[in-house]
Coordinates of C-alpha atoms in Angstrom, one line a residue:
T752 CA -5.2 8.1 -16.5
G753 CA -2.5 7.3 -19.0
V754 CA -2.0 4.0 -20.8
V755 CA -2.6 0.6 -19.2
N756 CA 0.7 -1.3 -19.0
T757 CA -0.6 -4.7 -20.2
A758 CA 2.9 -6.2 -20.3
R759 CA 3.5 -5.5 -16.7
I760 CA 0.0 -6.8 -15.7
D761 CA 0.7 -10.0 -17.7
Q762 CA 4.0 -10.4 -15.9
K763 CA 2.3 -10.0 -12.5
K764 CA -0.2 -12.7 -13.4
R765 CA 2.5 -15.1 -14.6
N766 CA 4.3 -14.6 -11.3
V767 CA 1.4 -16.0 -9.2
M768 CA -0.4 -18.3 -11.6
G769 CA 0.3 -22.0 -11.8
P770 CA 0.9 -24.8 -9.2
I771 CA 2.1 -24.1 -5.6
Q772 CA 4.4 -27.0 -4.6
G773 CA 4.6 -28.1 -1.0
A774 CA 7.5 -30.2 0.5
K775 CA 6.0 -33.4 -0.6
R776 CA 3.1 -32.7 -2.9
K777 CA 1.4 -30.0 -5.0
L778 CA -0.9 -28.0 -2.7
V779 CA -3.0 -26.0 -5.1
T780 CA -3.1 -24.6 -8.6
I781 CA -3.9 -20.9 -9.2
S782 CA -5.8 -20.8 -12.5
N783 CA -7.1 -17.2 -12.4
C784 CA -5.8 -13.9 -11.2
V785 CA -7.3 -10.4 -11.0
V786 CA -5.1 -7.3 -11.0
F787 CA -6.4 -4.1 -9.4
P788 CA -5.0 -0.5 -9.8
E789 CA -2.1 0.3 -7.4
S790 CA -3.2 1.3 -3.9
L791 CA -6.9 1.3 -4.7
P792 CA -7.6 -1.8 -2.6
A793 CA -6.2 -0.1 0.5
G794 CA -8.7 2.7 0.1
I795 CA -11.5 0.2 -0.3
D796 CA -10.3 -1.5 2.9
E797 CA -10.4 1.7 5.0
L798 CA -13.4 3.4 3.4
M799 CA -15.8 0.6 2.6
M800 CA -17.8 -2.1 4.5
M801 CA -19.7 -5.1 3.2
E802 CA -23.4 -4.9 3.3
K803 CA -25.7 -7.5 1.7
G804 CA -22.9 -8.5 -0.7
E805 CA -22.2 -4.9 -1.8
L806 CA -19.5 -2.5 -0.9
K807 CA -20.9 0.6 1.0
L808 CA -19.1 3.7 2.2
K809 CA -18.6 3.6 6.0
P810 CA -20.8 6.3 7.8
E811 CA -17.8 8.2 9.1
Y812 CA -16.6 8.7 5.5
V813 CA -19.9 9.9 4.0
G814 CA -19.2 13.2 2.2
I815 CA -15.7 12.3 1.4
D816 CA -15.0 12.8 -2.3
R817 CA -11.4 12.7 -3.2
I818 CA -8.9 10.3 -1.5
C819 CA -5.1 10.1 -1.9
C820 CA -3.6 6.7 -1.0
I821 CA 0.1 6.5 -0.5
D822 CA 1.4 2.9 -0.4
V823 CA 5.0 2.8 0.9
G824 CA 6.0 -0.7 -0.2
G825 CA 9.3 -2.6 -0.3
H826 CA 10.2 -2.1 -3.9
S827 CA 8.1 1.0 -4.8
V828 CA 5.8 3.7 -3.6
D829 CA 2.4 4.0 -5.3
I830 CA 0.5 7.3 -4.9
I831 CA -3.1 7.4 -6.3
L832 CA -5.9 10.0 -6.2
F833 CA -9.3 8.6 -6.7
D834 CA -13.0 9.3 -6.3
A835 CA -14.5 7.6 -3.2
L836 CA -17.9 6.8 -4.7
S837 CA -17.0 5.6 -8.2
N838 CA -13.4 4.4 -7.5
R839 CA -12.4 6.3 -10.6
V840 CA -8.7 7.0 -10.7
I841 CA -8.1 10.8 -11.1
N842 CA -4.3 10.8 -11.0
K843 CA -1.4 8.5 -10.1
K844 CA 2.4 8.2 -9.9
T845 CA 4.8 5.5 -8.9
I846 CA 8.2 5.9 -7.3
E847 CA 10.5 3.0 -8.2
S848 CA 12.2 2.8 -4.8
G849 CA 10.9 1.7 -1.4
V850 CA 11.7 0.5 2.1
L851 CA 14.0 -2.3 1.0
K852 CA 16.6 0.4 -0.1
L853 CA 16.3 1.9 3.3
V854 CA 17.3 -1.4 4.8
D855 CA 20.4 -1.5 2.5
R856 CA 21.4 1.9 3.8
M857 CA 20.8 1.0 7.4
Q858 CA 23.0 -2.1 7.0
N859 CA 25.9 0.0 5.9
R860 CA 25.2 2.8 8.5
L861 CA 25.0 0.4 11.4
G862 CA 28.1 -1.4 10.2
K863 CA 30.0 1.9 10.3
M864 CA 28.6 2.9 13.7
L865 CA 29.7 -0.4 15.2
E866 CA 33.1 -0.1 13.4
L867 CA 32.5 -3.4 11.6
S868 CA 34.4 -4.3 8.4
V869 CA 31.1 -5.5 6.7
P870 CA 27.5 -4.3 6.9
V871 CA 25.3 -5.8 9.6
E872 CA 22.8 -8.7 8.7
R873 CA 19.7 -7.6 6.7
S874 CA 17.4 -8.9 9.5
V875 CA 19.2 -6.9 12.1
A876 CA 18.9 -3.7 10.0
T877 CA 15.1 -4.4 9.4
K878 CA 14.5 -4.9 13.1
A879 CA 16.5 -1.7 13.9
I880 CA 14.3 0.3 11.6
E881 CA 11.1 -1.1 13.1
T882 CA 12.1 -0.5 16.7
K883 CA 14.4 2.5 16.2
V884 CA 16.7 1.0 18.8
Y885 CA 19.8 -1.2 18.5
D886 CA 22.0 -2.4 21.4
G887 CA 20.8 0.4 23.6
H888 CA 21.4 3.1 20.9
D889 CA 18.5 5.4 19.9
L890 CA 18.5 5.2 16.1
T891 CA 15.8 7.9 15.5
D892 CA 18.3 10.4 14.0
I893 CA 20.0 7.7 11.9
I894 CA 16.7 6.5 10.5
D895 CA 15.7 10.0 9.7
E896 CA 19.0 10.5 7.9
V897 CA 18.8 7.3 5.7
S898 CA 15.1 7.8 4.9
L899 CA 15.3 11.5 4.0
P900 CA 15.9 11.0 0.3
L901 CA 12.9 8.7 -0.1
V902 CA 10.7 10.8 2.2
Q903 CA 11.5 14.0 0.2
K904 CA 10.8 12.2 -3.1
I905 CA 7.4 10.9 -1.7
M906 CA 6.4 14.3 -0.5
S907 CA 7.3 16.0 -3.8
T908 CA 5.3 13.4 -5.7
V909 CA 2.3 13.7 -3.4
A910 CA 2.3 17.4 -4.1
E911 CA 2.1 16.6 -7.9
V912 CA -0.7 14.1 -7.5
A913 CA -3.0 15.6 -4.8
S914 CA -3.6 19.2 -3.6
P915 CA -3.9 19.4 0.2
R916 CA -7.0 21.7 -0.3
S917 CA -9.0 19.7 -2.8
T918 CA -8.2 16.3 -1.3
D919 CA -10.5 15.1 1.5
L920 CA -8.4 12.3 2.9
F921 CA -4.8 11.1 2.7
L922 CA -4.5 7.3 3.5
I923 CA -1.0 6.0 4.2
V924 CA -0.4 2.2 4.0
G925 CA 2.4 -0.2 3.4
G926 CA 5.4 -1.4 5.5
G927 CA 6.9 2.1 5.4
A928 CA 3.7 4.1 6.3
Q929 CA 5.1 5.5 9.6
L930 CA 8.0 7.1 7.6
V931 CA 5.8 9.7 6.0
E932 CA 3.2 10.2 8.8
K933 CA 4.9 13.3 10.3
P934 CA 5.6 15.1 7.0
M935 CA 2.1 14.4 5.7
R936 CA 0.6 15.9 8.9
S937 CA 2.6 19.1 8.0
Y938 CA 1.6 19.0 4.4
T939 CA -2.1 19.0 5.1
D940 CA -4.6 19.3 7.9
A941 CA -3.6 16.6 10.4
S942 CA -7.2 15.4 10.7
K943 CA -7.1 14.4 7.0
V944 CA -4.2 11.9 7.5
V945 CA -5.2 8.3 8.3
I946 CA -2.9 5.3 8.9
P947 CA -5.0 2.1 9.4
E948 CA -4.2 -0.6 11.9
N949 CA -1.6 -3.0 10.4
P950 CA -1.1 -0.7 7.3
D951 CA 1.1 -3.3 5.6
E952 CA -1.9 -5.6 5.4
A953 CA -4.4 -3.0 4.0
I954 CA -3.9 -4.0 0.3
V955 CA -4.6 -7.6 1.0
R956 CA -7.7 -6.8 3.1
G957 CA -9.1 -4.4 0.4
A958 CA -8.4 -6.9 -2.4
F959 CA -10.3 -9.6 -0.5
K960 CA -13.3 -7.3 -0.1
M961 CA -13.3 -6.4 -3.9
L962 CA -13.0 -10.1 -4.9
E963 CA -15.7 -11.1 -2.5
T964 CA -18.0 -8.5 -3.9
R965 CA -17.2 -9.6 -7.5
V966 CA -17.9 -13.2 -6.7
Q967 CA -21.2 -12.4 -4.9
Q968 CA -22.3 -10.2 -7.9
E969 CA -21.4 -12.9 -10.4
T970 CA -23.4 -15.5 -8.3
I971 CA -26.5 -13.2 -8.3
H972 CA -26.2 -12.8 -12.1
Q973 CA -26.0 -16.6 -12.6
H974 CA -29.1 -17.1 -10.4
K975 CA -31.0 -14.6 -12.4
A976 CA -29.9 -16.2 -15.7
V977 CA -31.1 -19.6 -14.4
K978 CA -34.6 -18.1 -13.6
I979 CA -34.9 -16.6 -17.0

């Protein structure tokens, strides 16, 4: 849907392509880069399995048509609605804010709570958000407070992208996945909401599956061409 942002895609490619330098020598040079639609690889990771070099829908997801993937990342939140069988993107939106802004707020909030003249270290705030505890203090209410603006924005955007009735599955991934689990289970049937194990790694796992399939299909085509 919409117009492909080729300038942003080119920028993403430039960010990763080229030599990777180690402490003493060049380790490797990245000469090619493939960019997939936002959040789609996470859906592939959860829904698909590799079978004879092809991606096949897992048996437990047979009959699933529309999937909404919510990727709560550090700098942005990507929300995409797509067709399970064709991977066709039906609708999508991006929120230009993410978990890192919550860390900024938590730094300031903890600093005030501890009566410090400066915010706490970033690593301390990150750990506090992950564990919901700091120095014996339960931080659940504070985390809910600092995350509320982002959570509200995510939920209103989800409502614009995917209807709870016509969407078969809501997949939540990314480092901030746990932040929206509870409101998502209120938004739709709780059985439709899935957070995979290690949700912050789902994009990488799915991208690997998609690349592996692509390489195997190209290899098959090359072999056929040689035979001809």
